[in-house]
Short mmCIF file of C-alpha atoms in Angstrom, two decimals:
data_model
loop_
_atom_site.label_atom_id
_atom_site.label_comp_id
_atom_site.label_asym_id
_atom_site.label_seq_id
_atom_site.Cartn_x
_atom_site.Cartn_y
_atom_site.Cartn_z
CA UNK A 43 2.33 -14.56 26.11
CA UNK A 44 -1.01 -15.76 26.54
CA UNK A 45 0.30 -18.36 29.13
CA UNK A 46 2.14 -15.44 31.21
CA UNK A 47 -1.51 -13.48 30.93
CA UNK A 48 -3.34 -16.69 32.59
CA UNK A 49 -0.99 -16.67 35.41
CA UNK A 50 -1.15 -12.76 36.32
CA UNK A 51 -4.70 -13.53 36.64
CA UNK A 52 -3.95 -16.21 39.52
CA UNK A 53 -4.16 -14.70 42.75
CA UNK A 54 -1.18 -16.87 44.59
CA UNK A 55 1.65 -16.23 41.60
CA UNK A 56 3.21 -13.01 40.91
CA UNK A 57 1.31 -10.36 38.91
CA UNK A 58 2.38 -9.79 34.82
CA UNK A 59 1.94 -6.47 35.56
CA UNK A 60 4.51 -6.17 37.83
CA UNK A 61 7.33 -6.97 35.21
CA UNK A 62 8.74 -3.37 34.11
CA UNK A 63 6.21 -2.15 31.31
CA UNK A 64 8.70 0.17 29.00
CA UNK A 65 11.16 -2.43 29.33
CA UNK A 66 9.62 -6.13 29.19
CA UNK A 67 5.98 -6.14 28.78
CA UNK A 68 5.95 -3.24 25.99
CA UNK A 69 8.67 -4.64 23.38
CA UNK A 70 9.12 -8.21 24.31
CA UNK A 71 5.37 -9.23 25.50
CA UNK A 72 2.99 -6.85 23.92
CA UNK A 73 4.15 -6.67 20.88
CA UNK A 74 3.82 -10.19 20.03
CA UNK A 75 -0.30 -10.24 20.63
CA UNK A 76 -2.43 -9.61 17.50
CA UNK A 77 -4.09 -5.88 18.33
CA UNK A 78 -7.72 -6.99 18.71
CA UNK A 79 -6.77 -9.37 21.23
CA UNK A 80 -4.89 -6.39 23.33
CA UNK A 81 -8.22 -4.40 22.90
CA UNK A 82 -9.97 -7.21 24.56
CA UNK A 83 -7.16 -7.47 27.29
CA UNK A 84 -7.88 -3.73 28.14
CA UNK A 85 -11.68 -5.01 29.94
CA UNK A 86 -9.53 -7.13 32.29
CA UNK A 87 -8.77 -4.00 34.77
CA UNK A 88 -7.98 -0.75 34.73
CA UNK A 89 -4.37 -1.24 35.08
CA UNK A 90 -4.48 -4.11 32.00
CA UNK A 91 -6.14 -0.68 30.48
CA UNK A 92 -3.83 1.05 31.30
CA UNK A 93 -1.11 -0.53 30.05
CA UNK A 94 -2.34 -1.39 26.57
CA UNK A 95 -3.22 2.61 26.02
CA UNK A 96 0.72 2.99 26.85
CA UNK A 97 1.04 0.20 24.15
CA UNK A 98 -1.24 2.00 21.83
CA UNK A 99 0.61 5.19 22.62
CA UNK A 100 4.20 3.47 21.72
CA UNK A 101 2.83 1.61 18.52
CA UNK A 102 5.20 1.43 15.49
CA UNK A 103 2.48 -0.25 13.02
CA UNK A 104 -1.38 0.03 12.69
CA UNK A 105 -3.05 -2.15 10.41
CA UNK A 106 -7.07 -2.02 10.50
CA UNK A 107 -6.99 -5.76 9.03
CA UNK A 108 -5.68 -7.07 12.09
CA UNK A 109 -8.82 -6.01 14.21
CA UNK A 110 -11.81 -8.47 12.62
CA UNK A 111 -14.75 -6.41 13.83
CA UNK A 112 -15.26 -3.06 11.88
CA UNK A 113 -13.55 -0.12 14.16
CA UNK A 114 -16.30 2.52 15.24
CA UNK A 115 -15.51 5.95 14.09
CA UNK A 116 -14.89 6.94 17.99
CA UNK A 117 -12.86 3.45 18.75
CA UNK A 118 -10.53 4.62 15.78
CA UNK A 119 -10.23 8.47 17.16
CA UNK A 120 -9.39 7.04 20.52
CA UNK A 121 -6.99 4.15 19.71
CA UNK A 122 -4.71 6.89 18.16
CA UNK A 123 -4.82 9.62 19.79
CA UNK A 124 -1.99 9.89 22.14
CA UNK A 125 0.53 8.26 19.40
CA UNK A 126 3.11 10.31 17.82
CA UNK A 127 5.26 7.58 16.64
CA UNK A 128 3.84 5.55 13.88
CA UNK A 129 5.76 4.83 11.07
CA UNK A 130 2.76 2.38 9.29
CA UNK A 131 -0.69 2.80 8.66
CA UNK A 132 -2.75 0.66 7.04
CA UNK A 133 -6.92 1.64 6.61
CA UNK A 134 -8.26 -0.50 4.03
CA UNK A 135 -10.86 -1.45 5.54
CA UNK A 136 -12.77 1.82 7.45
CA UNK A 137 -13.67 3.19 4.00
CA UNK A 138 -17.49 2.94 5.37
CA UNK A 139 -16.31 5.93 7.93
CA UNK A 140 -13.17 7.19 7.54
CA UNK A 141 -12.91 11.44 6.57
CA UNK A 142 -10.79 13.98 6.85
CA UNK A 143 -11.79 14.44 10.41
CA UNK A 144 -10.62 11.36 11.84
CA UNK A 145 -7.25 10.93 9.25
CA UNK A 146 -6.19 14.63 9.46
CA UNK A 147 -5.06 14.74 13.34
CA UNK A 148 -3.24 11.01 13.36
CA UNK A 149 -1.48 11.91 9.86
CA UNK A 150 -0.19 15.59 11.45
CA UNK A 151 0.79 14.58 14.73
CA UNK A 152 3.13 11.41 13.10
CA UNK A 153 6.06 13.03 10.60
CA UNK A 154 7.63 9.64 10.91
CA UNK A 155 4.87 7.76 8.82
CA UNK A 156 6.77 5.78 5.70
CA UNK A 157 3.94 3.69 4.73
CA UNK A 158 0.14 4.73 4.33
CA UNK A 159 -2.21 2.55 3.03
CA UNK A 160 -5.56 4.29 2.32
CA UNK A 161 -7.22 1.66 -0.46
CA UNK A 162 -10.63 2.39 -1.13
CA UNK A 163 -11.14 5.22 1.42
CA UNK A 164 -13.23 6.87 -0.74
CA UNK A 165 -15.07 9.85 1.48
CA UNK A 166 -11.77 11.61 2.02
CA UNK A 167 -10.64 14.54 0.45
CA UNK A 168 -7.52 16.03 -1.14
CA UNK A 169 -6.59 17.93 1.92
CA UNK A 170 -5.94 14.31 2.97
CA UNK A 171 -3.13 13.78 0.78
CA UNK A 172 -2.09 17.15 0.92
CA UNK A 173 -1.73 16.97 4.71
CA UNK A 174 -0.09 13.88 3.67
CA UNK A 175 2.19 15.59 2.07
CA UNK A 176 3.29 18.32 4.05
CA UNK A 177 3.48 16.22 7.47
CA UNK A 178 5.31 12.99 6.00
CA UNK A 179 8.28 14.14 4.22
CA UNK A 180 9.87 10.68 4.89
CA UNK A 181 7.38 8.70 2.99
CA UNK A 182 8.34 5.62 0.99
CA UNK A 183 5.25 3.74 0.40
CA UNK A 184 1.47 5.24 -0.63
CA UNK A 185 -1.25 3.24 -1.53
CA UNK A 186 -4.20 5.24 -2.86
CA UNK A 187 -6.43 2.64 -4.99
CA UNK A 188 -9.91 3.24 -5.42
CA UNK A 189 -9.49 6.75 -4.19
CA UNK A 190 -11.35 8.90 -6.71
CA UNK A 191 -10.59 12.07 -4.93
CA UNK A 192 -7.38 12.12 -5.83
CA UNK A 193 -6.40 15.40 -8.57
CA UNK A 194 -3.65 16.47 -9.89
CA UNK A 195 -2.77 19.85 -7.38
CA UNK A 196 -3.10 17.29 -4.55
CA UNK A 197 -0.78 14.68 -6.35
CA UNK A 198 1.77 17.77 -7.16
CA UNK A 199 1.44 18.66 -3.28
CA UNK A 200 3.05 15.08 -2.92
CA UNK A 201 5.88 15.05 -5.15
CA UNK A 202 6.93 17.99 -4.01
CA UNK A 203 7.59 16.97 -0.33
CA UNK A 204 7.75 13.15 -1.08
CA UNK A 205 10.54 12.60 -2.90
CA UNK A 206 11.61 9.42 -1.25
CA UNK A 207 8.73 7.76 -2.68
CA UNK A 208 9.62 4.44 -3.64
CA UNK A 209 6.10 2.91 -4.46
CA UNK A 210 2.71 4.74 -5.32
CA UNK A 211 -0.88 3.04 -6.12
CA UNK A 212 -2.63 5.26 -8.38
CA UNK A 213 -5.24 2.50 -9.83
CA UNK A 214 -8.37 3.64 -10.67
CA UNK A 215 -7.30 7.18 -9.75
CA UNK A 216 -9.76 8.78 -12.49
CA UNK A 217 -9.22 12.20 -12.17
CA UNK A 218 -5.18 11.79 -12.98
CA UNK A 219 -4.23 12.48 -16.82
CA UNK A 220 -0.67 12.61 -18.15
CA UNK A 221 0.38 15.77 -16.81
CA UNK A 222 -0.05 15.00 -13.20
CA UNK A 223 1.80 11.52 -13.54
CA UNK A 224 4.52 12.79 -15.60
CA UNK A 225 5.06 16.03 -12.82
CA UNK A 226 5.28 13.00 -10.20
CA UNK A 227 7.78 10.56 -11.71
CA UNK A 228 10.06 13.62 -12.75
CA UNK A 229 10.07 14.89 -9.05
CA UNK A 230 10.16 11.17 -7.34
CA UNK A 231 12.51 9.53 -9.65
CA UNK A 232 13.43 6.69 -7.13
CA UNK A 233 10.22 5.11 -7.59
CA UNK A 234 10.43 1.21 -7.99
CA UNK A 235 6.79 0.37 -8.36
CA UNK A 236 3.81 2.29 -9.58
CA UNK A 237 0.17 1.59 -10.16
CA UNK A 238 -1.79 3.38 -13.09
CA UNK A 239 -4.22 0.53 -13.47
CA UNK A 240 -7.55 1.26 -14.55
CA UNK A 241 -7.08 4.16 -15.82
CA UNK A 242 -8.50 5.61 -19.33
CA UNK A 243 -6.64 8.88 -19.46
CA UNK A 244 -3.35 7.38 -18.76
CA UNK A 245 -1.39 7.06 -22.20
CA UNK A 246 2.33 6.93 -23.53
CA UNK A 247 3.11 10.36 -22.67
CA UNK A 248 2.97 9.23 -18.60
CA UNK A 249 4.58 5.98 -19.48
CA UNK A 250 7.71 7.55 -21.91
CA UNK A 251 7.87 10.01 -18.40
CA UNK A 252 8.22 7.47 -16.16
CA UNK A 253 10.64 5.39 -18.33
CA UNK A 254 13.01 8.14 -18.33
CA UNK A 255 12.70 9.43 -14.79
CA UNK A 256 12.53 6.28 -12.78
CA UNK A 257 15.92 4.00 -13.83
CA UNK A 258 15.06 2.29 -10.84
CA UNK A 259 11.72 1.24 -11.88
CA UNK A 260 11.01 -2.38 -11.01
CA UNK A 261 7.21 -3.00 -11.19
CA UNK A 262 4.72 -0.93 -13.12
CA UNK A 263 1.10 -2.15 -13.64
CA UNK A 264 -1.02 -0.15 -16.40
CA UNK A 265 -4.12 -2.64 -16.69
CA UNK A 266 -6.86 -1.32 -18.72
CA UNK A 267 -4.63 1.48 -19.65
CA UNK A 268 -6.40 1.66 -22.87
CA UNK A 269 -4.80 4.63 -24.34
CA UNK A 270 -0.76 2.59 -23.63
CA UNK A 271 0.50 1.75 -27.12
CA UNK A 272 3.46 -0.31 -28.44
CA UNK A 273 6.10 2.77 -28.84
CA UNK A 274 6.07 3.61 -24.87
CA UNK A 275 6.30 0.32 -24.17
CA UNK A 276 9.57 -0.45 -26.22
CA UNK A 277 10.81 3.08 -24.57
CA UNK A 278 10.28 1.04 -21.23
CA UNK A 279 12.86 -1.64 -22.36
CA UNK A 280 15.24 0.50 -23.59
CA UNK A 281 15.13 2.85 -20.21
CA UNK A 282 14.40 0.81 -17.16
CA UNK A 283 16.98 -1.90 -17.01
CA UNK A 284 15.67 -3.45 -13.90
CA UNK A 285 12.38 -3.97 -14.59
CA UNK A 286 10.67 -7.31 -13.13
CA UNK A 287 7.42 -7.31 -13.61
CA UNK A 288 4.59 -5.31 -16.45
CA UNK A 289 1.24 -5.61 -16.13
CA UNK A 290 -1.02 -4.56 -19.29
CA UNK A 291 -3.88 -7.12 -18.94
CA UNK A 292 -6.39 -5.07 -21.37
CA UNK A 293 -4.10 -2.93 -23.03
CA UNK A 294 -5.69 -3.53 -26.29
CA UNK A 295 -2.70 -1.48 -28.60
CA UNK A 296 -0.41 -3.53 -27.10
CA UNK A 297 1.13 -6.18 -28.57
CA UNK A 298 3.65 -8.88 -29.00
CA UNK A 299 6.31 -6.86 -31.25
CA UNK A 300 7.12 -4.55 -27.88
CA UNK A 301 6.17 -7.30 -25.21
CA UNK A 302 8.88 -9.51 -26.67
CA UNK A 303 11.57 -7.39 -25.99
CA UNK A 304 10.71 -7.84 -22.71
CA UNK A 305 9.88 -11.31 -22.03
CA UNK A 306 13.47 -11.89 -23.97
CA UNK A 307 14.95 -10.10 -20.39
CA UNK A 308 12.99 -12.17 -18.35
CA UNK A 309 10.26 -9.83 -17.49
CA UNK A 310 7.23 -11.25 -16.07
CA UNK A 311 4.43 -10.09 -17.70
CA UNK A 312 0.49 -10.67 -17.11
CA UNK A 313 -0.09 -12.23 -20.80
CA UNK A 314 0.60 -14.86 -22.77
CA UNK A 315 2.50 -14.70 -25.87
CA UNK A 316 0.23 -15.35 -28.44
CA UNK A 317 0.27 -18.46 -29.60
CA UNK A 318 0.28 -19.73 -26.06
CA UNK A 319 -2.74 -17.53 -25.64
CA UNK A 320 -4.62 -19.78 -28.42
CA UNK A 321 -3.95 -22.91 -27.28
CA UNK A 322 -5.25 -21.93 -23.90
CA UNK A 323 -8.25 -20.48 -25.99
CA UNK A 324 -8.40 -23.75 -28.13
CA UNK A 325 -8.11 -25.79 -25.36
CA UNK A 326 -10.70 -24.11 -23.25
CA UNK A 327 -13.03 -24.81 -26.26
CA UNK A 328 -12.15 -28.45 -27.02
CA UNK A 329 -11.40 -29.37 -23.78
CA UNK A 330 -7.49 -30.40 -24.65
CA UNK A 331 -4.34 -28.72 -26.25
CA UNK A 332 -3.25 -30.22 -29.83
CA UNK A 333 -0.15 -31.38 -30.29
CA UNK A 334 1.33 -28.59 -31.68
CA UNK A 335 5.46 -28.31 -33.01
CA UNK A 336 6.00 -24.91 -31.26
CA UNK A 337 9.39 -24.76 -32.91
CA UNK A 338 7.92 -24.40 -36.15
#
């Protein structure tokens, strides 16, 4: 691509630009240049500017990691504004900025959105998710980490018109307590992965809720989940056959006598069993493992 670039630029060869945009430059040309470098290409010319807002216009998937330099709030605003096609965003990275005011108007003007990624976006608001809500109804995938604004009317608002979800990030989504999780799993029961890490008023009543709602539950993470005890994890096992992976790192009434059932299936899980867990210990201390008969 970058070899086809050179050459438009050479005054006695044929232009790039004169290849059909919609049909060549657009989906077989375009597409395959990381997005800051066709921000760069738009201070070529005006019609290299041209083209690459058409691109920006026609864009399937926006990811904010793929531009190095932090976006300015205006860059973002303008960037987005004529696109009513996106089906991925990804904005981990303009927490520093990004409010209501700049989300709001890309979220309602793109219904086909079925992955949003808004990790540590923290001066948004629930009308974000509520928009959200109300303008995505084909939504699959939601990451809200490190969003604190998240409560429970605005997480209602989403399982009400999300009901495809099929994975959710809740960690360290304080302001959530039982209620609100259990109100989402009953409504999106074709979740497959959910995140309720770091989170102190998550307990067994969410977990039991989830068990039974979500069959197709394959990856649920409740680090630091310090109210999770042994009885909703066994109802785990016994309800959500295709579980592959459990996190409860720091799950302190959590133990071996539920985990077991588990690791017997082939679950992977985050901790050791525990004698494993003391001979790492042991031989962090000593600076080697015993030999030890683990049969015995």
């Amino acid at each position: 691509a970058f070899w086809c670039l050179r050459m438009s630029l050479t005054p006695t060869r044929r232009c790039l630009l004169d290849l059909p945009w919609e049909d060549i430059l657009l989906p077989h040309i375009l597409c395959h240049l990381p997005l800051q470098q066709l921000l760069s290409l738009q201070r070529v010319s005006k019609s290299f500017q041209s083209l690459i807002q058409l691109y920006l216009a026609n864009m399937r998937c926006f990811d904010s990691n793929q531009i190095k330099f932090a976006i300015p709030r205006a860059a973002f605003v303008n960037l987005l504004k004529d696109n009513k096609v996106l089906q991925q965003l990804a904005l981990q990275n303009c927490s520093a900025w990004l409010t209501d005011c700049e989300l709001l108007p890309v979220i309602e003007q793109n219904h086909h959105l079925h992955q949003i990624q808004l990790k540590g976006c923290v001066q948004l608001s629930r009308h974000a998710l509520v928009t959200i809500s109300l303008s995505c109804p084909n939504l699959r995938q939601l990451s809200l980490a490190q969003c604190d604004w998240v409560d429970s009317l605005a997480l209602r608002s989403l399982a009400d018109h999300c009901k495809a979800l099929e994975a959710v990030d809740l960690t360290a989504c304080r302001q959530l307590k039982d209620e609100a999780i259990c109100y989402l799993v009953q409504k999106c029961s074709r979740l497959k992965s959910l995140s309720l890490a770091v989170n102190a008023n998550v307990g067994d009543v969410a977990v039991e809720e989830t068990a039974k709602c979500c069959p197709e539950l394959e990856h649920l993470d409740l680090t630091g989940c310090l109210r999770v005890k042994n009885d909703s994890i066994r109802i785990l096992a016994e309800y959500c056959p295709k579980l592959r992976s459990l996190k409860v790192k720091h799950c302190h009434n959590v133990a071996e006598s539920s985990l077991s059932i588990l690791r017997s299936r082939g679950v992977e899980l985050d901790v050791e069993p525990p004698l494993r867990r003391a001979l790492i210990l042991l031989e962090d201390v000593v600076g080697f493992a015993p030999f030890i008969n683990l049969q015995i």
